[in-house]
Structures are given as C-alpha cells and as structure tokens.
Tab-separated table of C-alpha atoms in Angstrom:
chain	number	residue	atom	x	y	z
A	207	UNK	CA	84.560	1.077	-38.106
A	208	UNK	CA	81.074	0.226	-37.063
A	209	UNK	CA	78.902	-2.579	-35.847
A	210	UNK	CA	79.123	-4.666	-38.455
A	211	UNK	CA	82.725	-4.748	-38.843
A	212	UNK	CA	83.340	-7.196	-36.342
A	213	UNK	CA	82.156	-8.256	-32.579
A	214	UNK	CA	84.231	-6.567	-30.938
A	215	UNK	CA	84.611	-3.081	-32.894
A	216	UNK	CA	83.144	0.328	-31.447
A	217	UNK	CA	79.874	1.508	-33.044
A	218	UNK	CA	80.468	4.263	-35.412
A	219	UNK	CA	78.433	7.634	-35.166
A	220	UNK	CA	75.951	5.708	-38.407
A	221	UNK	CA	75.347	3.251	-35.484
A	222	UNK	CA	74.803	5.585	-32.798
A	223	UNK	CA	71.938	7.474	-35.145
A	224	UNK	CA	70.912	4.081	-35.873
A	225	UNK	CA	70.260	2.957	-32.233
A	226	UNK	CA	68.693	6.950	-31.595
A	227	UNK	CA	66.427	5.865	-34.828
A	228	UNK	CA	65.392	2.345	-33.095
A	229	UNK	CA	66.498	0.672	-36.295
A	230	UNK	CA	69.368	-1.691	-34.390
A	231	UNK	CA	68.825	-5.688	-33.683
A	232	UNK	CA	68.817	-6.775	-30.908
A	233	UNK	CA	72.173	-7.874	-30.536
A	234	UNK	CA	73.766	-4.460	-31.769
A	235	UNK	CA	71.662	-2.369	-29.664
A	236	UNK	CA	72.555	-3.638	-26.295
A	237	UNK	CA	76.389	-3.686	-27.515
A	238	UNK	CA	75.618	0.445	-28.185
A	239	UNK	CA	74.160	0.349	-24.984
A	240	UNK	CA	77.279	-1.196	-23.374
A	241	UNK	CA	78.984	1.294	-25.118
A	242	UNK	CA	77.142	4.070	-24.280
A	243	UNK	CA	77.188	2.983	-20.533
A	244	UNK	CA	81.081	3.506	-20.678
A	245	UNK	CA	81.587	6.353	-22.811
A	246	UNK	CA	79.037	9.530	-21.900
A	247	UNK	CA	80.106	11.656	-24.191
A	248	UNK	CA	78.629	9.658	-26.762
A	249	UNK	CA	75.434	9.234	-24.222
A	250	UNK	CA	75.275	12.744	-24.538
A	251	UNK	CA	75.152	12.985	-27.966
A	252	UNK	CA	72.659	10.243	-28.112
A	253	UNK	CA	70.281	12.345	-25.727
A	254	UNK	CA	70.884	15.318	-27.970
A	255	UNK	CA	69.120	13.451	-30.809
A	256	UNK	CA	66.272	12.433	-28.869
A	257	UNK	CA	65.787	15.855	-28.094
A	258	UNK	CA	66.048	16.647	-31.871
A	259	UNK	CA	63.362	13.951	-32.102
A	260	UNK	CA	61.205	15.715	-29.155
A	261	UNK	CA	60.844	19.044	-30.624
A	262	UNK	CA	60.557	17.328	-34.256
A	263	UNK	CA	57.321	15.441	-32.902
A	264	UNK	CA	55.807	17.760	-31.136
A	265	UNK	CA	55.612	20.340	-34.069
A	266	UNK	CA	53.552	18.065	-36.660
A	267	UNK	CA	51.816	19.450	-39.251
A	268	UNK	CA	48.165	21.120	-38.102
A	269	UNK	CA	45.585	18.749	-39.625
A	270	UNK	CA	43.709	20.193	-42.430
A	271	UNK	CA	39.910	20.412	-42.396
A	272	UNK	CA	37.886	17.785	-44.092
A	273	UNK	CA	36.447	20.499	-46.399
A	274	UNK	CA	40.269	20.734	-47.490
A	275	UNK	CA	40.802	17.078	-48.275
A	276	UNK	CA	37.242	17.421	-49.901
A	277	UNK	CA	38.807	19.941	-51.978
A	278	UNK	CA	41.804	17.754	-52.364
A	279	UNK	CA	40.294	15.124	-53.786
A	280	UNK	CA	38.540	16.827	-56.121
A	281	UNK	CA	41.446	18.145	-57.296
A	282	UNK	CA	43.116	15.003	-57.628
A	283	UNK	CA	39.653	12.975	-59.610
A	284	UNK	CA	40.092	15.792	-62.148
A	285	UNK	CA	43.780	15.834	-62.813
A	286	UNK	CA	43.800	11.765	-62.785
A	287	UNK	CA	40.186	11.895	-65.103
A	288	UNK	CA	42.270	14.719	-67.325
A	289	UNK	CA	45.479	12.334	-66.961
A	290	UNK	CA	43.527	9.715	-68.795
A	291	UNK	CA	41.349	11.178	-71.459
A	292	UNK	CA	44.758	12.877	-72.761
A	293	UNK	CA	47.710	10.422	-72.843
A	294	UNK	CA	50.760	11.958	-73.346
A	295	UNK	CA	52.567	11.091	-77.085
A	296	UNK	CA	55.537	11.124	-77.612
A	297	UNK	CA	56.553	14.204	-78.893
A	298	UNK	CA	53.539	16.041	-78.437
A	299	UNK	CA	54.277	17.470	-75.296
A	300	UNK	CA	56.128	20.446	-77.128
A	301	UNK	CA	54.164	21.134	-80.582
A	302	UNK	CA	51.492	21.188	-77.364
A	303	UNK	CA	53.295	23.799	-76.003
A	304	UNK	CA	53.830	25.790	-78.822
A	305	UNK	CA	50.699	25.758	-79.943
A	306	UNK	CA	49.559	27.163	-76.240
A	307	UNK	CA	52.015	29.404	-75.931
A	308	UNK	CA	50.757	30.738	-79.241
A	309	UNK	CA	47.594	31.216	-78.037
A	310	UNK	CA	49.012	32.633	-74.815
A	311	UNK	CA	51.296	34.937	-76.946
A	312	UNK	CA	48.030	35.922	-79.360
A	313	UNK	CA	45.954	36.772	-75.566
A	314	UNK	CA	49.283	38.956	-74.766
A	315	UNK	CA	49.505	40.613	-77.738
A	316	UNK	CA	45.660	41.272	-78.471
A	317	UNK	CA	45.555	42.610	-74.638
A	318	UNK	CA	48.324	44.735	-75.875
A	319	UNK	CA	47.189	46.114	-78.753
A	320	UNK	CA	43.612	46.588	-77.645
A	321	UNK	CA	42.948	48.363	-74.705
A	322	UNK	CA	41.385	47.043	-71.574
A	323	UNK	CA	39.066	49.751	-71.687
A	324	UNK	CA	36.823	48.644	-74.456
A	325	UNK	CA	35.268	46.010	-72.226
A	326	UNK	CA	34.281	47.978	-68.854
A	327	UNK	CA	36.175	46.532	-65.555
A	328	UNK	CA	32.246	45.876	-64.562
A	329	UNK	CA	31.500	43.683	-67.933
A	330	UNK	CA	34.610	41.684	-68.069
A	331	UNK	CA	33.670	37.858	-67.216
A	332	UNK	CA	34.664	36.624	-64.206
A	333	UNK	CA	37.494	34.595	-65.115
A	334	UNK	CA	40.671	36.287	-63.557
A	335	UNK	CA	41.593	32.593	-62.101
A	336	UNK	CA	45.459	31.147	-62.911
A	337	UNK	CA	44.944	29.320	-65.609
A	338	UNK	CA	47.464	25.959	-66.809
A	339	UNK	CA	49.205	26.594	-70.160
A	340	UNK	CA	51.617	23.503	-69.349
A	341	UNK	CA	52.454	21.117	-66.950
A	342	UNK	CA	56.057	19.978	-66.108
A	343	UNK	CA	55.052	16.835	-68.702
A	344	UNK	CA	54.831	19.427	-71.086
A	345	UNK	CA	58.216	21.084	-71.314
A	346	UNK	CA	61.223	19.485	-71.839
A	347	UNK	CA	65.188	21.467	-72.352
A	348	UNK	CA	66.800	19.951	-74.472
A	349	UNK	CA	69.585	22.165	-74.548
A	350	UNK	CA	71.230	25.444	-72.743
A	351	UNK	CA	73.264	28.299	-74.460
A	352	UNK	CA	76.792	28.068	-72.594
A	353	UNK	CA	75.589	31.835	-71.889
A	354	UNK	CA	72.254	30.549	-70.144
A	355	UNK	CA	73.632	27.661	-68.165
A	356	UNK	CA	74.614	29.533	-64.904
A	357	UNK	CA	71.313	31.215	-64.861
A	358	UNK	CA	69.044	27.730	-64.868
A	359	UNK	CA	69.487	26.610	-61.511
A	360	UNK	CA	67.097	23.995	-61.070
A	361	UNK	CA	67.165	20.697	-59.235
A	362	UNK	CA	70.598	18.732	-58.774
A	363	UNK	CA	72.571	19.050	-62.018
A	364	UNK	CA	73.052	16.810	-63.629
A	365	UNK	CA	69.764	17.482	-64.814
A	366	UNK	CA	68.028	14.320	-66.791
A	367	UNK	CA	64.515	15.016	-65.877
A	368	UNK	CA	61.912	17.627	-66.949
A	369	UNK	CA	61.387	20.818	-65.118
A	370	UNK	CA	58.519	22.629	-63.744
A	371	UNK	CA	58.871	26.287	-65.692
A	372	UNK	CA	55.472	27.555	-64.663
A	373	UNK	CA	52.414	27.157	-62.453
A	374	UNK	CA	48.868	27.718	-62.713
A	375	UNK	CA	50.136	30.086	-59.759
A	376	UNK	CA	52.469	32.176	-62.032
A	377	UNK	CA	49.739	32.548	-64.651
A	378	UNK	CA	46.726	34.951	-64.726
A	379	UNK	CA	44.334	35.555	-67.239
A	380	UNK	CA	43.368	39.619	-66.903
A	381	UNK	CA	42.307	40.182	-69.952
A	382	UNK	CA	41.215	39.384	-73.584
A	383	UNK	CA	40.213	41.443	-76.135
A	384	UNK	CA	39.849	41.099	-79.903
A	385	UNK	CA	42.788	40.798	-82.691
A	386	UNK	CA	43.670	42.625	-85.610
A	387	UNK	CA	41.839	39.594	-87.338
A	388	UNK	CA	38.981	40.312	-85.391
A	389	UNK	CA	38.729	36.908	-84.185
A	390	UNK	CA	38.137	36.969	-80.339
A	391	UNK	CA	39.420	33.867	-78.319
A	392	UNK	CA	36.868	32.326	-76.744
A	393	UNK	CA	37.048	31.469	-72.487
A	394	UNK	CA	35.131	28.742	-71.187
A	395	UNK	CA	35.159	27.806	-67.697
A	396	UNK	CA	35.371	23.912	-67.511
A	397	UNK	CA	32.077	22.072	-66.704
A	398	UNK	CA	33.418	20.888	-63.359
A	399	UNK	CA	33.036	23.284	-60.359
A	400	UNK	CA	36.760	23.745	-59.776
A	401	UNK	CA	37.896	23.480	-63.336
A	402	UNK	CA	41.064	26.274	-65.181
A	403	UNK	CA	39.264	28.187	-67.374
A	404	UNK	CA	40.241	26.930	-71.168
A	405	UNK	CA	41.439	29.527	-74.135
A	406	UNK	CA	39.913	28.475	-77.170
A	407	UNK	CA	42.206	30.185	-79.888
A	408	UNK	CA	41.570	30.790	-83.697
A	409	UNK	CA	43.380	27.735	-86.188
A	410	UNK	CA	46.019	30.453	-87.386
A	411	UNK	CA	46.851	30.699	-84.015
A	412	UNK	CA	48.573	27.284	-84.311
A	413	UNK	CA	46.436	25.131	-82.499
A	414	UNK	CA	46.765	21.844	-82.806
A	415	UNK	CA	43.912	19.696	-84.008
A	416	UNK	CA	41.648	17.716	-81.791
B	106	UNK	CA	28.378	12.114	-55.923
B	107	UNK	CA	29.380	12.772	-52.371
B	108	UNK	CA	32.330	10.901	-50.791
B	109	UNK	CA	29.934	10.674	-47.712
B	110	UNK	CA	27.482	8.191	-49.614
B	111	UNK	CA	29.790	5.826	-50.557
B	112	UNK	CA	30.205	2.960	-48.950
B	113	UNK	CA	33.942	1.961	-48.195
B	114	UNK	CA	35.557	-1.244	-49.638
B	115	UNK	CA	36.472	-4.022	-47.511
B	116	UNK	CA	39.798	-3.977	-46.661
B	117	UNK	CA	41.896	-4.452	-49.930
B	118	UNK	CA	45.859	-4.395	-51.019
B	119	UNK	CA	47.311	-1.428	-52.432
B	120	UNK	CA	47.601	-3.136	-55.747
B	121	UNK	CA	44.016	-4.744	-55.655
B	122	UNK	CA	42.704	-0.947	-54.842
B	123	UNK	CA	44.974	0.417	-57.984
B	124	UNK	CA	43.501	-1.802	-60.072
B	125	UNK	CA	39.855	-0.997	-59.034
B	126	UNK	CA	41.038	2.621	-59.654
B	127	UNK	CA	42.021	1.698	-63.146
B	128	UNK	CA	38.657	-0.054	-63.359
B	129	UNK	CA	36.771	3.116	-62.803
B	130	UNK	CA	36.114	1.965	-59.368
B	131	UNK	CA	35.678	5.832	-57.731
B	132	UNK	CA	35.889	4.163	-53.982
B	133	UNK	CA	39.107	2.486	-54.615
B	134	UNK	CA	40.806	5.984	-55.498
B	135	UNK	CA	38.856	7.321	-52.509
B	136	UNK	CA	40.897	4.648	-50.285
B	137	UNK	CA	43.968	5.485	-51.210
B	138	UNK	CA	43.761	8.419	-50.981
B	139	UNK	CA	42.474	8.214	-47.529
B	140	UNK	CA	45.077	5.760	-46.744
B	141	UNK	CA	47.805	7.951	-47.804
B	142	UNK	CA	46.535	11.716	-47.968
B	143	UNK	CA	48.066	12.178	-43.940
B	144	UNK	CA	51.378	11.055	-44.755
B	145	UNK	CA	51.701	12.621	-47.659
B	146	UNK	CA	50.836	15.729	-46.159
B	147	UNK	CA	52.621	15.934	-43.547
B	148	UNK	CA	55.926	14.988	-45.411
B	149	UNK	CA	54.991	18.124	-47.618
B	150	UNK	CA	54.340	20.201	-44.678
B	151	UNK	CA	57.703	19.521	-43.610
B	152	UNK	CA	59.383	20.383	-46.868
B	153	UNK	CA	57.251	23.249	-47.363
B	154	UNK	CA	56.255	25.000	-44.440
B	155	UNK	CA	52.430	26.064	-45.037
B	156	UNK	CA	49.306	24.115	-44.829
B	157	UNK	CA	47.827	25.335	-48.604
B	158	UNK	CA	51.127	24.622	-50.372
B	159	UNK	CA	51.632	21.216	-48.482
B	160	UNK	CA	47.881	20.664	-49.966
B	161	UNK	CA	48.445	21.825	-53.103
B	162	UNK	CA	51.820	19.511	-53.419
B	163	UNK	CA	49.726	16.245	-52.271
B	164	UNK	CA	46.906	17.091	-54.846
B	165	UNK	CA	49.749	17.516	-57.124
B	166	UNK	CA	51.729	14.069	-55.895
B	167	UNK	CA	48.249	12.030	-56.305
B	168	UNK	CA	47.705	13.011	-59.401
B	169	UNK	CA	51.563	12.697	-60.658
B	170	UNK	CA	51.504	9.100	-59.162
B	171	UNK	CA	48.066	7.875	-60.195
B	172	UNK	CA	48.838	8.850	-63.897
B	173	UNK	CA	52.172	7.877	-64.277
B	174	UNK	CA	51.836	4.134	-62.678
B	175	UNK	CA	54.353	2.880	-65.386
B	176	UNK	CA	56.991	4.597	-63.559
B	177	UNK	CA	56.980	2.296	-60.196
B	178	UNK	CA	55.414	-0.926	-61.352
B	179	UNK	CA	57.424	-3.834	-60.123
B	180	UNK	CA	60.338	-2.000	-58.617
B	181	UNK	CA	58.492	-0.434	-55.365
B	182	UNK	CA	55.057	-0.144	-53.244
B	183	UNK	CA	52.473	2.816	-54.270
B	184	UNK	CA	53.149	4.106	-50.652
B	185	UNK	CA	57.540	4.562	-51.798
B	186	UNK	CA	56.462	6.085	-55.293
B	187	UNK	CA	53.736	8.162	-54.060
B	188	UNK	CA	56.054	9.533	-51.324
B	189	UNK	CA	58.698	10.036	-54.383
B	190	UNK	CA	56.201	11.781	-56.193
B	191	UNK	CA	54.616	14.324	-53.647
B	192	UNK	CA	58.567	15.420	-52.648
B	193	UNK	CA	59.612	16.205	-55.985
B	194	UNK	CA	56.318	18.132	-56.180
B	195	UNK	CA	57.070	19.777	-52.719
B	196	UNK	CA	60.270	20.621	-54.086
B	197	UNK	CA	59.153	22.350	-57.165
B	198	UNK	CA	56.631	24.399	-55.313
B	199	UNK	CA	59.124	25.288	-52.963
B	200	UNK	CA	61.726	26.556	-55.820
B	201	UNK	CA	58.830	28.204	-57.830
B	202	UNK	CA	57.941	30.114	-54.490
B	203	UNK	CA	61.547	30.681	-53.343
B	204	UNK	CA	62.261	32.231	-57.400
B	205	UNK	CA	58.542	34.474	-56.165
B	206	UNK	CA	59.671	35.584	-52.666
B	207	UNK	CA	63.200	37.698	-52.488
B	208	UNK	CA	64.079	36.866	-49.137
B	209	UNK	CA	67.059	34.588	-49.410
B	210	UNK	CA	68.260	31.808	-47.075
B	211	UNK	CA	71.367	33.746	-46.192
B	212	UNK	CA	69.251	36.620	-45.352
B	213	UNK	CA	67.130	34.920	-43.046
B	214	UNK	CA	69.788	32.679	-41.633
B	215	UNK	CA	71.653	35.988	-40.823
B	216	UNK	CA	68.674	37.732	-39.369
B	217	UNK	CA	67.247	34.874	-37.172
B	218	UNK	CA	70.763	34.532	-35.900
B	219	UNK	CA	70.867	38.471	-34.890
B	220	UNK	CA	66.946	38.687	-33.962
B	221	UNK	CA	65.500	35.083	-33.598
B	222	UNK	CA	63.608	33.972	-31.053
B	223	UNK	CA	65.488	31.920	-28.157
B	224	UNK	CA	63.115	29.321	-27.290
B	225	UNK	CA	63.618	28.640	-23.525
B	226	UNK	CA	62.244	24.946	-23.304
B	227	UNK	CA	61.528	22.367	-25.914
B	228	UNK	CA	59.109	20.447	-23.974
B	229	UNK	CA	55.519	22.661	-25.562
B	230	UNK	CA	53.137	21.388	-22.417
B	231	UNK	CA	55.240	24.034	-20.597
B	232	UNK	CA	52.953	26.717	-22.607
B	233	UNK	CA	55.467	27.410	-25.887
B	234	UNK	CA	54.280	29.119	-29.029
B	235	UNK	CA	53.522	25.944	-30.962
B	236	UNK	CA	53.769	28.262	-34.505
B	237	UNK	CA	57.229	29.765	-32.834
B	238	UNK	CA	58.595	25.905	-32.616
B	239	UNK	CA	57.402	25.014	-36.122
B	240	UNK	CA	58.904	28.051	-37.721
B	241	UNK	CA	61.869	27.312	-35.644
B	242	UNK	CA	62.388	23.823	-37.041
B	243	UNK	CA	61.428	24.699	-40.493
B	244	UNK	CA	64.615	27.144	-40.753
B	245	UNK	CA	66.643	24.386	-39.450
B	246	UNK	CA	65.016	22.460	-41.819
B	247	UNK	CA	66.248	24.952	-44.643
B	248	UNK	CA	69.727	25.034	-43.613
B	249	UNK	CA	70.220	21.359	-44.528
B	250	UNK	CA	71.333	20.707	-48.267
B	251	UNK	CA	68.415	19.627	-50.151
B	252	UNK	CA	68.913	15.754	-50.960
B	253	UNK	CA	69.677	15.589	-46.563
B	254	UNK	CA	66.393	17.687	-46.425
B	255	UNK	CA	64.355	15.342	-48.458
B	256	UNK	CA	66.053	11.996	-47.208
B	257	UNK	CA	65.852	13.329	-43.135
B	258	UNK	CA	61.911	14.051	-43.863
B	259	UNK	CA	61.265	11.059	-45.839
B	260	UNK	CA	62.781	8.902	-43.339
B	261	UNK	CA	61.261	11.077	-39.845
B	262	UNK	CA	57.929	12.122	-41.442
B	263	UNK	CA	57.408	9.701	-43.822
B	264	UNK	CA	58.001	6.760	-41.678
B	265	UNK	CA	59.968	5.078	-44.046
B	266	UNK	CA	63.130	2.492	-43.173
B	267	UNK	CA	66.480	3.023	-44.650
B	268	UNK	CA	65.946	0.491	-47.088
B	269	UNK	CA	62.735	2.674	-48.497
B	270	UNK	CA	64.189	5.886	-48.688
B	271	UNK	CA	66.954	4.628	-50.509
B	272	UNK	CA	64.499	3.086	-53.095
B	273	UNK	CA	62.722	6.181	-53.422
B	274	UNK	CA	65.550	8.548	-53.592
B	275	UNK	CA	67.805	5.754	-55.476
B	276	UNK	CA	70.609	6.228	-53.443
B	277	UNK	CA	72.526	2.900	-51.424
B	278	UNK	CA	71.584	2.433	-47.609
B	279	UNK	CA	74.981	3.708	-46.485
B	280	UNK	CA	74.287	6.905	-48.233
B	281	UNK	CA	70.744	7.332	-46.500
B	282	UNK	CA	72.385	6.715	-43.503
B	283	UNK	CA	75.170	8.762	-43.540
B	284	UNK	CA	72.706	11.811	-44.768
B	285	UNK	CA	70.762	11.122	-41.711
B	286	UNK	CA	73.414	11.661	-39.351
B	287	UNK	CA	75.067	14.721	-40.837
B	288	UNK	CA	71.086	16.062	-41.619
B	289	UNK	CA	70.370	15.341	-37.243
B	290	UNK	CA	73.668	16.643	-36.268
B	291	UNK	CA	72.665	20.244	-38.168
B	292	UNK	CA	69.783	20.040	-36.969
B	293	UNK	CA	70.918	19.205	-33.701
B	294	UNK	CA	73.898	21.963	-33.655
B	295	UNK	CA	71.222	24.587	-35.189
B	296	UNK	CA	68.193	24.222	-32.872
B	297	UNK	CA	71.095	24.047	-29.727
B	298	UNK	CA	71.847	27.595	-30.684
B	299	UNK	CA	68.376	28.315	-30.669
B	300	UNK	CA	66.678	26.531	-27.840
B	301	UNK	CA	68.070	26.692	-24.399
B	302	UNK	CA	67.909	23.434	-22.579
C-alpha cells in the first residue's frame, strides 16, 4: 500500500525514499512525517538515507581544469564537424567497415611480413597515436553463432542496439611498412591539432570510393 | 578562434541555441556545452570513477547527441537525451575498460571486504581522505545492478525527477522508483558495513 492508495493507508518504503528524496506534496509529506513521528524504526531508516545522501554529496566529482574542457570541446567541434560532413547511409556503415578493416588487415599483414627494422625506430614518423577504424555507428551484429552467444556479453540482452567493439583506445598504429605490391599506405595526420591520424590504403585494398 | 574572444549569446532556449548550432552558429554549441558540460560530467564521474574517462565519455555524449538530434526531437529536452547519451557512453567505456583490466567485481568485493578501509566518520570536515570516501562510494556504486546504477546516478547526480529518468531510461515511474529504493538501501547496507557511525 502506499500514499496514494487512500487517506488513511501507511506510506510504503517507495514513499519513505520519496519523502528522503524531497519529491512528496505537501499533503503526503507531513502524513510521512506523522508517520514517522510514531513509528522510529522507520525514522531510522529515513536518517540512514540521509546519511547515504551526506557521504554521496560530499564526494562530488573534482572539477576538471579549464584547459580540460578546452580540450573537451575541441574534441566535441571535431566529432560534431566530422558528424556532419559524413552522414551516415544506410547500409554503409558496414561495406565502411570492411573496407577499413581491409586496410587495417593490409597494415597488419604488411607489418608482418616486412620487418620493423627496415625503417629505424629513430626514422619512423611520429604517429604511434590510437587511431579510429570504427565507431559504434559503424558496426552492427546482425547475428550470433549459438556457439558465440554466451561469450558476447554486452549490454542488457535483449540486445536491439549497436555495440561499441573497439576504441580509438584499443587501437595503435606501431607500424607500417611496404606490401608485396609495393604500394606503401600512406599516414596523414589530420589538419586539426588533435586530429586520428588517417590510413590512406591502395584501391585493391577495398576502399571505398570518395 | 579562441573560446575566450567570443562573445556569449544572450540568454537563449535550448532549442533556439540547437538551432543556432545547426546554423553554424560556433557560440551557440559553445553554450551548451557550457550549460551542460558539469552535469554531464559529473554523472560520468559517478558511473566511471576517473576524471579522464568521465571526460572522455562527455566528449563522447556531446558529440553522440549533437549528431544524432533525430533521435530525441519532440519526445524529450536536449538536457534528458544528452544525459541518455553520455550514460550509455559511460557505460561502454566502463565495459571496454572492465574487458582491459582483470580485476573482477567479485575479486574486489571479496578483498575490500577482508582488507578495506573502515572509514570512522562520514562527516569529511572531520579531516577524512576525500579520495578514500570516493573510492569507497564508487565500489558501492559497483555492487548495484547496472540499470539501478544508471537510474540511482541519473536521478542523484543528474538532478533529474522521476518523471525524467524514466523518459530517458524508458522505463514507467514506478519502476524508477522502486530501483531507487532497492539501489539506496544497497548502498545504504554496503557503506554501513564500511563506515562506522
């Protein structure tokens, strides 16, 4: 039973959280009061939540610096400016993500098959940063092996929304060296300050046209 | 351009600023963000622990939110969907870094119940570790089931009313509510055994 049930019926322990929360009328909150004026126990448990409250409040998140939000913004004038000038199409998002991970795959396998040490440690550009190959937009399951399905735990199944598989975090670039073709994927740092660097790959990589 | 040398817009709605924004109006997405940057932090913090991640999840939200706007129009205020946005973006970048780091919940539930700290008032003027009492509430935070993680932090960080978190999380007001009490009573029972009064 709660409040709401009738004039003269008990709050419930939804009320009592509600009154702790402030979020009562009125009316309700001095019948909790009344209540909690005759029946401690409940008092106590009241008092237990403000407590809850007190040691929620005083540990607030420590501001960040200007220069961060600086940063932050940045951050977020590039994404929303990249946001724009590339709409996502329907059905793009994964012949996008092939064609990266192709390019990806062609960086891993040209790193493999041509050693590091071709290209001094001292020579190599400066471009060890994460770099994106997709974005959550990007990738889409549309199915699971029976064998796979107890290994994907991700969000609250059912699952009817598209997943974040990788980060610029879980990415680095360490490396690229020349194929077998001899082409030699070009890196380009972005003109912006705080830009990913960008792979450009060779057509029979599988890149999509512009 | 600096943010410094622009002059801020009068005082405008949240849809008149969007619609600068969508203009090309660089101040208007400067106020916003300003406007909301804090709270959106700070609900991130909560849900993730550490400054840079919390950061990296608002730059993340902002950007999720300002280039999806389709996906609230009509049905809620920038400040619900924004706030929708920068948790599910929280919550990624937590399960990305909890898939990184090996240290389980279980594990660290069972070792700060053998060898975590007993806090010995709750009141920090009396001279607490203020880090010791955030790490304290963030595992209690991370004993709660996820959906009464996100609705208890939406609703005591993100200042929003019942009514609010159930439009961003979907969910009926009964179900917010009920989440909230069984989300304060862990948290009450969990920080009891950790804090002595």
């Amino acid at each position: 039973m709660s409040l709401h049930d009738g004039p003269n019926t008990p709050p419930d322990l939804e009320d009592l959280a509600a009154y702790a929360d402030g979020r009562l009328s009125a009316p309700d909150k001095q019948r909790v009061e009344e209540w909690l004026a005759a029946y401690p126990e409940d008092a106590e448990r009241v008092e237990e939540w403000y407590r809850v409250q007190a040691l929620w409040q005083a540990t607030a998140a420590p501001e960040p610096t200007e220069a961060d939000w600086e940063r932050v913004f940045r951050g977020v004038e590039l994404g929303v400016a990249r946001g724009r000038h590339e709409p996502a199409k329907p059905g793009r998002g994964r012949s996008r993500v092939a064609a990266l991970a192709a390019v990806a795959a062609a960086v891993v396998a040209l790193v493999a098959s041509f050693n590091v040490g071709r290209v001094p440690p001292g020579d190599l550009p400066d471009v060890v940063e994460p770099f994106a190959v997709a974005s959550n937009e990007d990738v889409e399951i549309t199915s699971v092996d029976d064998a796979g399905a107890a290994a994907l735990v991700v969000g609250e199944p059912p699952l009817r929304k598209p997943i974040v598989l990788m980060a610029p975090a879980d990415i680095a670039l360490r490396s690229v060296a020349r194929g077998k073709e001899g082409s030699f994927p070009e890196v380009r740092l972005q003109p912006e300050a705080d830009a990913a660097p960008m792979i450009l790959g060779p057509v029979a990589a599988g890149l999509d046209a512009p | 351009m600096a943010l410094s040398t622009l002059s801020p817009p009068p005082e405008l709605s949240d849809e008149q600023l969007l619609a600068r924004h969508r203009a090309g109006d660089r101040r208007a997405l400067d106020s916003l963000f300003r406007k909301y940057r804090s709270l959106a932090y700070r609900v991130a913090y909560r849900l993730l622990g550490r400054e840079a991640d919390a950061l990296d999840a608002v730059q993340d939200g902002f950007v999720k939110a300002l280039t999806h706007l389709n996906g609230f129009q009509g049905r809620s205020t920038f400040k619900t969907w924004l706030l929708r946005v920068v948790t599910n973006a929280a919550l990624d970048l937590g399960r990305q870094r909890s898939r990184r780091e090996t240290l389980s919940l279980d594990l660290l539930e069972g070792g700060d119940r053998e060898n975590g700290p007993m806090l010995t008032e709750i009141d920090p003027g009396q001279g607490l570790d203020r880090n010791e009492l955030r790490d304290l509430v963030d595992r209690a935070l991370r004993t709660l089931p996820e959906a009464q993680r996100r609705t208890w932090v939406l609703h005591a960080e993100g200042e929003l009313n019942y009514r609010e978190v159930a439009d961003v999380l979907g969910i009926s007001i009964g179900t917010v509510m009920s989440r909230l009490f069984y989300a304060r009573q862990k948290l009450r029972v969990y920080l009891a055994r950790h804090v002595k009064q």
